[in-house]
mmCIF file of C-alpha atoms and ligand atoms in Angstrom:
data_model
loop_
_atom_site.group_PDB
_atom_site.id
_atom_site.type_symbol
_atom_site.label_atom_id
_atom_site.label_comp_id
_atom_site.label_asym_id
_atom_site.label_seq_id
_atom_site.Cartn_x
_atom_site.Cartn_y
_atom_site.Cartn_z
ATOM 1 C CA MET Q 178 -18.612 -18.916 10.747
ATOM 2 C CA VAL Q 179 -20.431 -16.219 11.780
ATOM 3 C CA LYS Q 180 -21.932 -16.205 8.729
ATOM 4 C CA ASN Q 181 -22.923 -19.634 8.923
ATOM 5 C CA ASN Q 182 -24.666 -18.733 12.251
ATOM 6 C CA VAL Q 183 -27.034 -15.890 11.065
ATOM 7 C CA ASN Q 184 -28.144 -17.736 8.374
ATOM 8 C CA LEU Q 185 -28.745 -20.800 10.191
ATOM 9 C CA LEU Q 186 -30.503 -18.211 12.388
ATOM 10 C CA ILE Q 187 -32.983 -17.705 9.889
ATOM 11 C CA PHE Q 188 -33.517 -20.474 8.561
ATOM 12 C CA GLY Q 189 -34.294 -21.757 11.872
ATOM 13 C CA SER Q 190 -36.495 -18.255 13.126
ATOM 14 C CA PHE Q 191 -38.404 -18.772 9.997
ATOM 15 C CA LEU Q 192 -39.616 -22.526 10.889
ATOM 16 C CA GLY Q 193 -39.593 -21.551 13.951
ATOM 17 C CA CYS Q 194 -42.255 -18.405 13.242
ATOM 18 C CA PHE Q 195 -44.608 -20.347 12.190
ATOM 19 C CA PHE Q 196 -45.174 -21.555 15.646
ATOM 20 C CA SER Q 197 -44.602 -18.578 17.858
ATOM 21 C CA LEU Q 198 -44.226 -14.853 17.415
ATOM 22 C CA LYS Q 199 -41.555 -15.141 19.412
ATOM 23 C CA PHE Q 200 -39.675 -16.857 17.255
ATOM 24 C CA THR Q 201 -40.669 -13.833 14.632
ATOM 25 C CA PHE Q 202 -39.191 -11.386 16.765
ATOM 26 C CA ILE Q 203 -35.792 -13.817 16.845
ATOM 27 C CA PHE Q 204 -36.509 -13.965 12.880
ATOM 28 C CA CYS Q 205 -36.748 -10.518 12.302
ATOM 29 C CA ILE Q 206 -33.975 -9.271 14.474
ATOM 30 C CA ALA Q 207 -31.737 -11.337 12.148
ATOM 31 C CA LEU Q 208 -32.513 -10.685 9.567
ATOM 32 C CA ILE Q 209 -31.727 -6.980 10.106
ATOM 33 C CA ILE Q 210 -28.293 -7.846 10.948
ATOM 34 C CA LYS Q 211 -28.089 -9.740 7.970
ATOM 35 C CA LEU Q 212 -29.222 -6.584 5.794
ATOM 36 C CA VAL Q 213 -27.289 -3.990 7.488
ATOM 37 C CA ARG Q 214 -24.412 -6.273 7.136
ATOM 38 C CA LEU Q 215 -24.848 -6.396 3.298
ATOM 39 C CA VAL Q 216 -25.025 -2.169 3.066
ATOM 40 C CA LEU Q 217 -21.316 -1.981 5.187
ATOM 41 C CA ARG Q 218 -20.415 -4.278 3.067
ATOM 42 C CA SER Q 219 -21.090 -2.513 -0.787
ATOM 43 C CA PHE Q 220 -19.238 0.920 1.201
ATOM 44 C CA THR Q 221 -16.343 -0.485 2.307
ATOM 45 C CA PRO Q 222 -13.426 0.271 0.203
ATOM 46 C CA PHE Q 223 -11.210 -3.113 0.778
ATOM 47 C CA LYS Q 224 -13.597 -6.021 0.906
ATOM 48 C CA ASN Q 225 -11.642 -8.798 1.800
ATOM 49 C CA CYS Q 226 -9.287 -6.657 4.113
ATOM 50 C CA SER Q 227 -10.485 -5.203 7.307
ATOM 51 C CA THR Q 228 -7.032 -4.511 8.450
ATOM 52 C CA PHE Q 229 -5.819 -2.582 5.224
ATOM 53 C CA ASP Q 230 -5.560 0.688 6.803
ATOM 54 C CA PRO Q 231 -4.786 3.361 3.347
ATOM 55 C CA GLU Q 232 -3.037 6.027 5.758
ATOM 56 C CA ASN Q 233 -0.263 3.559 7.088
ATOM 57 C CA PHE Q 234 1.171 1.013 5.197
ATOM 58 C CA SER Q 235 4.309 -0.820 3.559
ATOM 59 C CA PHE Q 236 4.909 -0.893 -0.846
ATOM 60 C CA GLY Q 237 4.427 -4.674 -1.336
ATOM 61 C CA ASN Q 238 3.125 -6.519 0.894
ATOM 62 C CA THR Q 239 -0.446 -6.276 0.467
ATOM 63 C CA PHE Q 240 -2.139 -7.916 -2.714
ATOM 64 C CA ILE Q 241 -5.282 -6.814 -4.248
ATOM 65 C CA ASP Q 242 -8.482 -9.474 -3.973
ATOM 66 C CA HIS Q 243 -7.257 -10.580 -8.329
ATOM 67 C CA MET Q 244 -4.736 -11.484 -10.022
ATOM 68 C CA ILE Q 245 -4.031 -12.504 -13.744
ATOM 69 C CA ILE Q 246 -3.053 -15.994 -15.389
ATOM 70 C CA CYS Q 247 -1.749 -17.441 -18.420
ATOM 71 C CA GLU Q 248 0.442 -20.619 -19.039
ATOM 72 C CA TYR Q 249 2.776 -21.054 -22.222
ATOM 73 C CA GLU Q 250 3.441 -24.534 -23.283
ATOM 74 C CA ASN Q 251 4.109 -27.059 -26.088
ATOM 75 C CA GLY Q 252 4.625 -23.537 -28.375
ATOM 76 C CA LYS Q 253 1.331 -21.107 -27.535
ATOM 77 C CA TRP Q 254 0.016 -19.218 -24.857
ATOM 78 C CA GLY Q 255 -3.195 -20.083 -23.096
ATOM 79 C CA ASP Q 256 -6.443 -18.656 -21.742
ATOM 80 C CA VAL Q 257 -6.275 -15.943 -19.791
ATOM 81 C CA LYS Q 258 -7.409 -16.077 -16.563
ATOM 82 C CA LEU Q 259 -8.688 -13.870 -13.767
ATOM 83 C CA VAL Q 260 -8.072 -15.583 -11.133
ATOM 84 C CA PRO Q 261 -8.313 -14.876 -6.662
ATOM 85 C CA TYR Q 262 -5.177 -14.107 -5.908
ATOM 86 C CA GLY Q 263 -3.042 -16.423 -4.225
ATOM 87 C CA GLN Q 264 -0.685 -19.698 -4.027
ATOM 88 C CA LEU Q 265 0.283 -20.857 -7.093
ATOM 89 C CA PRO Q 266 2.057 -25.293 -7.087
ATOM 90 C CA PHE Q 267 5.083 -24.995 -8.579
ATOM 91 C CA SER Q 268 8.808 -27.183 -7.791
ATOM 92 C CA PRO Q 269 11.454 -26.600 -6.971
ATOM 93 C CA ALA Q 270 13.255 -27.796 -9.721
ATOM 94 C CA MET Q 271 11.232 -24.752 -11.965
ATOM 95 C CA MET Q 272 12.980 -23.513 -14.228
ATOM 96 C CA GLY Q 273 12.777 -19.442 -13.296
ATOM 97 C CA VAL Q 274 14.720 -19.864 -9.774
ATOM 98 C CA ASN Q 275 16.957 -21.882 -10.798
ATOM 99 C CA TYR Q 276 18.460 -19.769 -13.671
ATOM 100 C CA GLY Q 277 16.812 -16.771 -13.772
ATOM 101 C CA GLN Q 278 14.146 -16.838 -16.771
ATOM 102 C CA ALA Q 279 11.973 -14.454 -15.404
ATOM 103 C CA CYS Q 280 11.484 -10.508 -16.302
ATOM 104 C CA PHE Q 281 8.739 -8.339 -14.804
ATOM 105 C CA GLU Q 282 7.166 -4.507 -15.399
ATOM 106 C CA GLY Q 283 6.361 -1.975 -12.800
ATOM 107 C CA MET Q 284 3.220 0.008 -13.229
ATOM 108 C CA LYS Q 285 0.828 2.113 -12.016
ATOM 109 C CA ALA Q 286 -2.875 2.806 -12.209
ATOM 110 C CA TYR Q 287 -4.310 6.198 -10.504
ATOM 111 C CA LYS Q 288 -7.838 7.510 -8.915
ATOM 112 C CA ASP Q 289 -9.023 11.000 -9.372
ATOM 113 C CA LYS Q 290 -11.478 13.627 -7.111
ATOM 114 C CA ASP Q 291 -14.343 11.713 -8.928
ATOM 115 C CA GLY Q 292 -13.133 8.165 -8.823
ATOM 116 C CA GLN Q 293 -12.589 7.298 -12.605
ATOM 117 C CA VAL Q 294 -9.498 5.254 -12.921
ATOM 118 C CA PHE Q 295 -6.519 5.418 -15.156
ATOM 119 C CA LEU Q 296 -3.182 3.664 -16.155
ATOM 120 C CA PHE Q 297 -0.500 5.505 -17.815
ATOM 121 C CA ARG Q 298 1.086 4.830 -20.826
ATOM 122 C CA PRO Q 299 1.023 0.832 -20.542
ATOM 123 C CA GLU Q 300 1.862 0.450 -23.913
ATOM 124 C CA LYS Q 301 5.603 1.427 -23.194
ATOM 125 C CA ASN Q 302 5.311 -1.501 -20.029
ATOM 126 C CA PHE Q 303 3.921 -4.113 -22.976
ATOM 127 C CA ALA Q 304 6.689 -3.107 -25.370
ATOM 128 C CA ARG Q 305 9.355 -3.063 -22.788
ATOM 129 C CA ILE Q 306 8.442 -6.168 -21.214
ATOM 130 C CA ASN Q 307 8.173 -8.221 -24.581
ATOM 131 C CA LYS Q 308 11.971 -6.792 -25.463
ATOM 132 C CA SER Q 309 13.308 -8.296 -21.606
ATOM 133 C CA ALA Q 310 11.625 -11.997 -22.524
ATOM 134 C CA SER Q 311 12.947 -11.909 -25.678
ATOM 135 C CA ARG Q 312 16.946 -10.491 -24.385
ATOM 136 C CA LEU Q 313 15.943 -13.791 -21.772
ATOM 137 C CA ALA Q 314 14.514 -15.983 -24.861
ATOM 138 C CA MET Q 315 11.606 -16.238 -23.467
ATOM 139 C CA PRO Q 316 7.983 -16.189 -25.226
ATOM 140 C CA GLU Q 317 6.752 -12.657 -25.808
ATOM 141 C CA VAL Q 318 2.968 -11.755 -24.189
ATOM 142 C CA THR Q 319 0.260 -10.704 -27.138
ATOM 143 C CA GLU Q 320 -1.615 -6.749 -26.164
ATOM 144 C CA GLU Q 321 -4.331 -8.702 -25.641
ATOM 145 C CA MET Q 322 -3.009 -10.286 -22.879
ATOM 146 C CA PHE Q 323 -0.681 -7.522 -21.695
ATOM 147 C CA ILE Q 324 -3.092 -4.571 -21.940
ATOM 148 C CA ASP Q 325 -7.048 -6.085 -21.824
ATOM 149 C CA GLY Q 326 -5.900 -8.343 -19.222
ATOM 150 C CA LEU Q 327 -4.669 -4.735 -16.945
ATOM 151 C CA LYS Q 328 -7.584 -3.297 -17.240
ATOM 152 C CA ALA Q 329 -10.041 -6.025 -16.646
ATOM 153 C CA LEU Q 330 -7.506 -6.465 -13.231
ATOM 154 C CA VAL Q 331 -7.720 -3.137 -11.985
ATOM 155 C CA ASP Q 332 -11.080 -2.715 -13.308
ATOM 156 C CA ILE Q 333 -12.800 -5.756 -10.471
ATOM 157 C CA ASP Q 334 -10.324 -4.323 -8.309
ATOM 158 C CA ARG Q 335 -11.178 -0.838 -8.947
ATOM 159 C CA ALA Q 336 -11.532 -0.297 -4.897
ATOM 160 C CA TRP Q 337 -8.693 -1.515 -3.845
ATOM 161 C CA ILE Q 338 -7.059 1.688 -5.500
ATOM 162 C CA PRO Q 339 -6.210 4.341 -2.665
ATOM 163 C CA GLN Q 340 -7.148 7.873 -3.903
ATOM 164 C CA GLY Q 341 -5.390 10.755 -2.555
ATOM 165 C CA GLU Q 342 -1.986 12.370 -2.737
ATOM 166 C CA GLY Q 343 1.107 10.299 -4.306
ATOM 167 C CA MET Q 344 -1.676 7.269 -3.981
ATOM 168 C CA SER Q 345 -1.651 4.531 -6.551
ATOM 169 C CA LEU Q 346 -1.515 1.210 -7.482
ATOM 170 C CA TYR Q 347 1.568 -0.703 -8.123
ATOM 171 C CA ILE Q 348 1.041 -3.519 -11.135
ATOM 172 C CA ARG Q 349 3.677 -6.099 -11.583
ATOM 173 C CA PRO Q 350 3.510 -7.531 -14.569
ATOM 174 C CA LEU Q 351 5.915 -10.922 -14.821
ATOM 175 C CA ILE Q 352 6.754 -14.028 -17.173
ATOM 176 C CA PHE Q 353 8.420 -16.110 -15.039
ATOM 177 C CA ALA Q 354 10.251 -20.412 -16.757
ATOM 178 C CA THR Q 355 7.832 -23.286 -14.446
ATOM 179 C CA GLU Q 356 9.013 -26.018 -16.828
ATOM 180 C CA GLU Q 357 10.600 -28.141 -13.547
ATOM 181 C CA ALA Q 358 13.509 -28.982 -15.268
ATOM 182 C CA LEU Q 359 17.516 -28.664 -14.450
ATOM 183 C CA LYS Q 360 19.075 -28.686 -17.941
ATOM 184 C CA ALA Q 361 20.590 -25.703 -18.443
ATOM 185 C CA ARG Q 362 18.525 -24.636 -21.251
ATOM 186 C CA VAL Q 363 15.543 -22.224 -22.456
ATOM 187 C CA SER Q 364 12.023 -23.311 -20.272
ATOM 188 C CA ASN Q 365 9.970 -24.997 -22.839
ATOM 189 C CA LYS Q 366 7.088 -23.860 -20.134
ATOM 190 C CA TYR Q 367 5.764 -19.906 -18.711
ATOM 191 C CA MET Q 368 3.668 -18.695 -16.477
ATOM 192 C CA PHE Q 369 2.133 -15.143 -18.018
ATOM 193 C CA ALA Q 370 0.650 -13.076 -14.415
ATOM 194 C CA ILE Q 371 -0.179 -9.323 -13.494
ATOM 195 C CA VAL Q 372 -0.243 -9.043 -8.896
ATOM 196 C CA ALA Q 373 -0.975 -5.817 -7.888
ATOM 197 C CA THR Q 374 -0.391 -3.959 -4.516
ATOM 198 C CA PRO Q 375 -1.471 -0.242 -3.322
ATOM 199 C CA ALA Q 376 1.292 1.929 -3.905
ATOM 200 C CA LYS Q 377 3.105 5.609 -1.827
ATOM 201 C CA SER Q 378 5.267 6.877 -2.510
ATOM 202 C CA TYR Q 379 8.375 4.217 -2.514
ATOM 203 C CA TYR Q 380 11.154 5.778 -0.691
ATOM 204 C CA SER Q 381 9.472 9.982 0.551
ATOM 205 C CA GLU Q 382 12.556 11.713 2.044
ATOM 206 C CA PRO Q 383 15.511 12.355 0.762
ATOM 207 C CA VAL Q 384 18.253 9.582 0.518
ATOM 208 C CA SER Q 385 22.321 9.519 0.891
ATOM 209 C CA VAL Q 386 23.832 7.698 -2.226
ATOM 210 C CA LEU Q 387 27.198 6.054 -2.271
ATOM 211 C CA ILE Q 388 29.093 6.479 -6.118
ATOM 212 C CA SER Q 389 30.283 2.849 -7.043
ATOM 213 C CA ASP Q 390 33.596 2.166 -7.759
ATOM 214 C CA PHE Q 391 33.762 -1.258 -7.956
ATOM 215 C CA TYR Q 392 30.254 -2.771 -8.027
ATOM 216 C CA SER Q 393 28.377 -2.596 -11.679
ATOM 217 C CA ARG Q 394 24.989 -3.591 -11.777
ATOM 218 C CA ALA Q 395 24.910 -3.761 -15.965
ATOM 219 C CA ALA Q 396 27.683 -5.247 -18.521
ATOM 220 C CA ASN Q 397 28.351 -4.277 -22.121
ATOM 221 C CA GLY Q 398 26.527 -6.900 -23.741
ATOM 222 C CA GLY Q 399 24.648 -8.356 -20.564
ATOM 223 C CA VAL Q 400 21.366 -7.351 -19.762
ATOM 224 C CA GLY Q 401 20.414 -3.912 -17.887
ATOM 225 C CA SER Q 402 18.651 -2.691 -20.147
ATOM 226 C CA ALA Q 403 15.738 -5.662 -19.379
ATOM 227 C CA LYS Q 404 14.250 -5.685 -16.190
ATOM 228 C CA ALA Q 405 15.432 -9.024 -15.842
ATOM 229 C CA ALA Q 406 14.708 -10.216 -12.259
ATOM 230 C CA GLY Q 407 18.581 -10.976 -11.668
ATOM 231 C CA ASN Q 408 19.386 -7.505 -12.161
ATOM 232 C CA TYR Q 409 17.625 -7.095 -8.999
ATOM 233 C CA ALA Q 410 19.070 -9.933 -6.969
ATOM 234 C CA ALA Q 411 22.491 -8.879 -8.201
ATOM 235 C CA SER Q 412 21.921 -5.263 -6.995
ATOM 236 C CA PHE Q 413 21.085 -6.573 -3.408
ATOM 237 C CA TYR Q 414 24.739 -7.652 -1.574
ATOM 238 C CA PRO Q 415 26.138 -4.280 -2.854
ATOM 239 C CA THR Q 416 23.628 -1.765 -2.084
ATOM 240 C CA GLN Q 417 23.249 -4.153 2.267
ATOM 241 C CA LEU Q 418 27.817 -2.857 1.779
ATOM 242 C CA ALA Q 419 26.580 0.328 1.117
ATOM 243 C CA ILE Q 420 23.792 0.418 3.763
ATOM 244 C CA GLU Q 421 26.356 -0.288 6.079
ATOM 245 C CA GLN Q 422 28.859 2.540 5.138
ATOM 246 C CA GLY Q 423 25.940 4.962 6.087
ATOM 247 C CA TYR Q 424 23.665 5.722 2.406
ATOM 248 C CA GLU Q 425 20.812 3.832 1.669
ATOM 249 C CA GLN Q 426 21.862 3.467 -2.609
ATOM 250 C CA ILE Q 427 23.976 2.797 -4.611
ATOM 251 C CA ILE Q 428 24.919 4.855 -8.043
ATOM 252 C CA TRP Q 429 25.500 2.266 -10.306
ATOM 253 C CA THR Q 430 28.783 3.559 -12.750
ATOM 254 C CA ASP Q 431 29.667 1.501 -15.915
ATOM 255 C CA ASP Q 432 31.578 -1.598 -15.085
ATOM 256 C CA ALA Q 433 34.358 -0.568 -17.484
ATOM 257 C CA THR Q 434 36.344 2.707 -15.508
ATOM 258 C CA HIS Q 435 32.942 3.893 -12.739
ATOM 259 C CA GLU Q 436 33.659 6.714 -14.182
ATOM 260 C CA TYR Q 437 30.013 7.307 -15.348
ATOM 261 C CA PHE Q 438 27.271 7.343 -13.700
ATOM 262 C CA GLU Q 439 24.098 4.394 -15.062
ATOM 263 C CA GLU Q 440 21.536 4.043 -13.251
ATOM 264 C CA SER Q 441 21.119 4.292 -8.955
ATOM 265 C CA GLY Q 442 19.096 1.673 -6.867
ATOM 266 C CA THR Q 443 16.458 0.846 -8.766
ATOM 267 C CA MET Q 444 15.647 3.966 -10.272
ATOM 268 C CA ASN Q 445 17.802 6.380 -13.916
ATOM 269 C CA VAL Q 446 19.246 9.431 -12.340
ATOM 270 C CA PHE Q 447 19.005 13.220 -13.106
ATOM 271 C CA VAL Q 448 21.407 15.393 -12.542
ATOM 272 C CA ARG Q 449 21.028 19.123 -12.461
ATOM 273 C CA ILE Q 450 24.316 21.917 -13.064
ATOM 274 C CA ASN Q 451 23.168 25.204 -12.545
ATOM 275 C CA ASP Q 452 19.786 25.031 -14.613
ATOM 276 C CA THR Q 453 20.564 22.194 -17.161
ATOM 277 C CA ILE Q 454 20.016 19.076 -16.448
ATOM 278 C CA TYR Q 455 21.875 15.316 -17.515
ATOM 279 C CA THR Q 456 20.920 12.018 -17.815
ATOM 280 C CA PRO Q 457 23.189 9.502 -18.951
ATOM 281 C CA PRO Q 458 21.317 7.372 -22.508
ATOM 282 C CA THR Q 459 19.505 4.759 -22.654
ATOM 283 C CA SER Q 460 21.722 1.452 -24.172
ATOM 284 C CA GLU Q 461 21.975 -2.427 -23.720
ATOM 285 C CA LYS Q 462 23.310 -0.954 -19.349
ATOM 286 C CA ILE Q 463 20.495 1.238 -19.077
ATOM 287 C CA LEU Q 464 16.732 0.864 -18.500
ATOM 288 C CA ASP Q 465 15.096 2.779 -21.190
ATOM 289 C CA GLY Q 466 12.258 4.148 -17.964
ATOM 290 C CA VAL Q 467 9.319 5.449 -18.674
ATOM 291 C CA THR Q 468 9.481 7.736 -15.849
ATOM 292 C CA ARG Q 469 12.829 9.108 -17.230
ATOM 293 C CA ASP Q 470 11.294 9.590 -20.545
ATOM 294 C CA SER Q 471 8.047 11.400 -19.164
ATOM 295 C CA PHE Q 472 10.314 13.901 -17.477
ATOM 296 C CA ILE Q 473 12.417 14.771 -19.676
ATOM 297 C CA GLN Q 474 9.838 15.075 -22.084
ATOM 298 C CA LEU Q 475 8.200 17.439 -19.289
ATOM 299 C CA ALA Q 476 11.336 19.443 -18.726
ATOM 300 C CA LYS Q 477 11.821 20.013 -22.899
ATOM 301 C CA ARG Q 478 7.824 21.481 -22.593
ATOM 302 C CA ARG Q 479 9.270 23.816 -19.721
ATOM 303 C CA CYS Q 480 12.128 25.195 -21.705
ATOM 304 C CA ILE Q 481 13.958 23.358 -19.240
ATOM 305 C CA GLU Q 482 17.515 22.218 -21.748
ATOM 306 C CA VAL Q 483 18.211 18.635 -21.375
ATOM 307 C CA LYS Q 484 21.280 16.932 -21.989
ATOM 308 C CA ILE Q 485 20.888 13.581 -22.876
ATOM 309 C CA GLU Q 486 25.437 12.379 -22.421
ATOM 310 C CA PRO Q 487 27.103 10.571 -20.276
ATOM 311 C CA VAL Q 488 27.476 11.940 -17.158
ATOM 312 C CA ALA Q 489 31.313 11.999 -15.665
ATOM 313 C CA VAL Q 490 31.665 11.619 -11.774
ATOM 314 C CA LYS Q 491 34.377 13.963 -11.735
ATOM 315 C CA THR Q 492 32.133 17.093 -13.370
ATOM 316 C CA VAL Q 493 29.179 16.170 -11.075
ATOM 317 C CA ILE Q 494 31.853 16.087 -8.247
ATOM 318 C CA GLU Q 495 33.745 19.115 -9.015
ATOM 319 C CA ALA Q 496 30.487 20.876 -9.533
ATOM 320 C CA GLN Q 497 29.724 19.779 -6.379
ATOM 321 C CA LYS Q 498 33.155 21.400 -4.712
ATOM 322 C CA ASN Q 499 32.038 24.183 -7.018
ATOM 323 C CA GLY Q 500 28.829 25.231 -6.229
ATOM 324 C CA THR Q 501 26.651 24.350 -9.793
ATOM 325 C CA LEU Q 502 25.916 21.165 -8.491
ATOM 326 C CA LYS Q 503 22.237 21.784 -8.061
ATOM 327 C CA GLU Q 504 20.578 18.707 -8.140
ATOM 328 C CA VAL Q 505 20.806 14.967 -8.462
ATOM 329 C CA TRP Q 506 17.931 12.455 -8.459
ATOM 330 C CA GLY Q 507 16.415 9.036 -9.207
ATOM 331 C CA VAL Q 508 12.881 8.528 -10.908
ATOM 332 C CA GLY Q 509 10.833 5.612 -11.500
ATOM 333 C CA THR Q 510 7.972 4.290 -11.510
ATOM 334 C CA ALA Q 511 7.443 3.394 -7.819
ATOM 335 C CA VAL Q 512 8.866 6.231 -6.523
ATOM 336 C CA VAL Q 513 8.481 8.745 -9.416
ATOM 337 C CA THR Q 514 11.315 10.416 -7.443
ATOM 338 C CA THR Q 515 13.669 10.341 -4.840
ATOM 339 C CA VAL Q 516 15.673 13.746 -3.869
ATOM 340 C CA PHE Q 517 19.423 12.854 -3.286
ATOM 341 C CA LYS Q 518 20.932 14.293 -0.374
ATOM 342 C CA ALA Q 519 24.038 13.821 -0.672
ATOM 343 C CA LEU Q 520 26.435 11.986 -2.434
ATOM 344 C CA GLY Q 521 29.627 9.398 -0.846
ATOM 345 C CA TYR Q 522 32.533 9.561 -3.493
ATOM 346 C CA ASN Q 523 36.285 8.433 -1.895
ATOM 347 C CA GLY Q 524 35.527 7.769 1.453
ATOM 348 C CA GLU Q 525 34.110 11.751 1.573
ATOM 349 C CA LYS Q 526 30.562 12.612 2.025
ATOM 350 C CA LEU Q 527 29.313 15.372 -0.667
ATOM 351 C CA ASP Q 528 25.993 17.277 0.405
ATOM 352 C CA LEU Q 529 23.545 18.521 -2.266
ATOM 353 C CA PRO Q 530 21.296 21.444 -1.052
ATOM 354 C CA SER Q 531 17.980 21.112 0.322
ATOM 355 C CA LEU Q 532 15.845 22.532 -2.221
ATOM 356 C CA SER Q 533 11.606 23.821 -2.356
ATOM 357 C CA LEU Q 534 9.070 22.632 -4.041
ATOM 358 C CA GLU Q 535 9.572 26.249 -6.488
ATOM 359 C CA GLU Q 536 13.011 25.919 -6.596
ATOM 360 C CA SER Q 537 14.136 21.853 -7.385
ATOM 361 C CA PHE Q 538 13.392 20.708 -11.162
ATOM 362 C CA ALA Q 539 13.210 17.402 -9.454
ATOM 363 C CA LEU Q 540 10.791 18.309 -7.191
ATOM 364 C CA THR Q 541 8.178 20.716 -10.294
ATOM 365 C CA LEU Q 542 8.396 17.941 -12.392
ATOM 366 C CA GLN Q 543 7.426 15.527 -10.243
ATOM 367 C CA LYS Q 544 5.066 17.455 -9.639
ATOM 368 C CA ASP Q 545 3.678 17.849 -13.670
ATOM 369 C CA LEU Q 546 3.843 14.103 -13.348
ATOM 370 C CA VAL Q 547 1.317 13.348 -10.574
ATOM 371 C CA ASP Q 548 -1.277 16.522 -11.589
ATOM 372 C CA ILE Q 549 -0.992 14.463 -14.643
ATOM 373 C CA GLN Q 550 -1.174 10.923 -14.055
ATOM 374 C CA THR Q 551 -4.178 11.536 -11.452
ATOM 375 C CA ASN Q 552 -5.983 13.344 -13.671
ATOM 376 C CA LYS Q 553 -5.663 17.147 -11.933
ATOM 377 C CA VAL Q 554 -4.541 18.500 -15.163
ATOM 378 C CA GLU Q 555 -4.473 18.394 -18.700
ATOM 379 C CA ASP Q 556 -2.589 15.602 -20.731
ATOM 380 C CA PRO Q 557 -1.483 17.658 -23.899
ATOM 381 C CA PHE Q 558 0.987 14.172 -24.076
ATOM 382 C CA GLY Q 559 -2.012 11.436 -24.386
ATOM 383 C CA TRP Q 560 -0.542 9.321 -21.678
ATOM 384 C CA ARG Q 561 -3.313 8.240 -19.630
ATOM 385 C CA VAL Q 562 -5.487 5.597 -20.444
ATOM 386 C CA LEU Q 563 -9.011 5.667 -19.012
ATOM 387 C CA VAL Q 564 -10.180 1.959 -17.678
ATOM 388 C CA GLU Q 565 -13.986 1.477 -18.197
ATOM 389 C CA LYS Q 566 -15.946 -0.138 -15.657
ATOM 390 C CA ASN Q 567 -17.529 -3.391 -15.864
ATOM 391 C CA ILE Q 568 -15.579 -4.094 -18.335
ATOM 392 C CA LEU Q 569 -15.819 -8.346 -18.205
ATOM 393 C CA GLU Q 570 -19.418 -7.625 -18.378
ATOM 394 C CA THR Q 571 -19.919 -5.595 -21.759
ATOM 395 C CA ALA Q 572 -16.607 -7.498 -23.322
HETATM 396 C C1 LIG U 155 9.839 0.275 -10.512
HETATM 397 O O1 LIG U 155 9.986 1.526 -10.160
HETATM 398 O O2 LIG U 155 8.625 -0.157 -11.400
HETATM 399 C C2 LIG U 155 10.871 -0.730 -9.648
HETATM 400 O O3 LIG U 155 11.170 -1.779 -11.107
HETATM 401 C C3 LIG U 155 11.220 -0.489 -8.936
HETATM 402 C C4 LIG U 155 10.874 -2.075 -7.976
HETATM 403 C C5 LIG U 155 12.389 -2.293 -7.847
HETATM 404 C C6 LIG U 155 10.384 -1.693 -6.655
#
């Protein structure tokens, strides 16, 4: 509205300037206002979100200007489109929402101090989304759709990536069934989409977690190793119950006996007893987390002993009682690391030590990881992937 008024003013003044000097003066003022606006706009990092405050926002509610979409029909994927972020028209009879044929990925882009932008191990997310898609009888996406789509999106909206400690762009690729049909069968239509939101670390303070003795996140033969949307839906109710008991998260235990740790909240879980780290092996019930794998490799590089083996609840509780349990923490893309300050078990709240950065394996490994992700240090693993500028123009 304001912009239109300025344009009208310029046009009107332009005509008027033929008739009087007064109008020439107004024309010049309007032109200056327009030029100042243009200059200001090109220096404003968060272009379409004047109210966005990079110092103070909650995770996942603000979306960048664009998104990627691609539709699947008649047995094949169509063209990948980079479009303005917005709503999509779907029927309530869409199979994705009725039968839960939907999966997603979580990954991040980081901006270094010079403004260069990097993805972190995107090939792992590409492989995993296809693993999830296959498990849910959905079509796999191609590397071109996934990796090139990601790069094009991140490049065009690079101004949205917040810079600085703990800041990143959280990227959410997803596949969901879009056919309008209520018969319980595999859908014939799907959408692949990528959206993204600026992010700080997800849970920043240490949290108390309840060791589950009834609910499970996954079952033998189930979809635990897929990033299936339904896995998250099923976790909300037990998590609400845990919150009512004064905990922030749950440590999921195995469905058969509840004697072994599996995951925690939306994260993989690590336990440190004395100076050895333990984490359960990935399986059909445990997600093969990219952050989990990175932590294991970083710990080994520091010559910290890592044991990938079943982690018994009994062992952890005994270690807490005899003082050898040093740390328990969760890792995931969104959070990077969440340190646990207490474990709830059998009606007791068992405190964990509060360690400094120098003492804590969790915080030290987190720092190692974030330093690589944000290009503060060398990347001996080859994990960072640079996002070139102006990808679409040079393609
Ligand atoms: C991630 O860390 O990417 C997750 O999956 C957590 C998400 C549910 C916010």
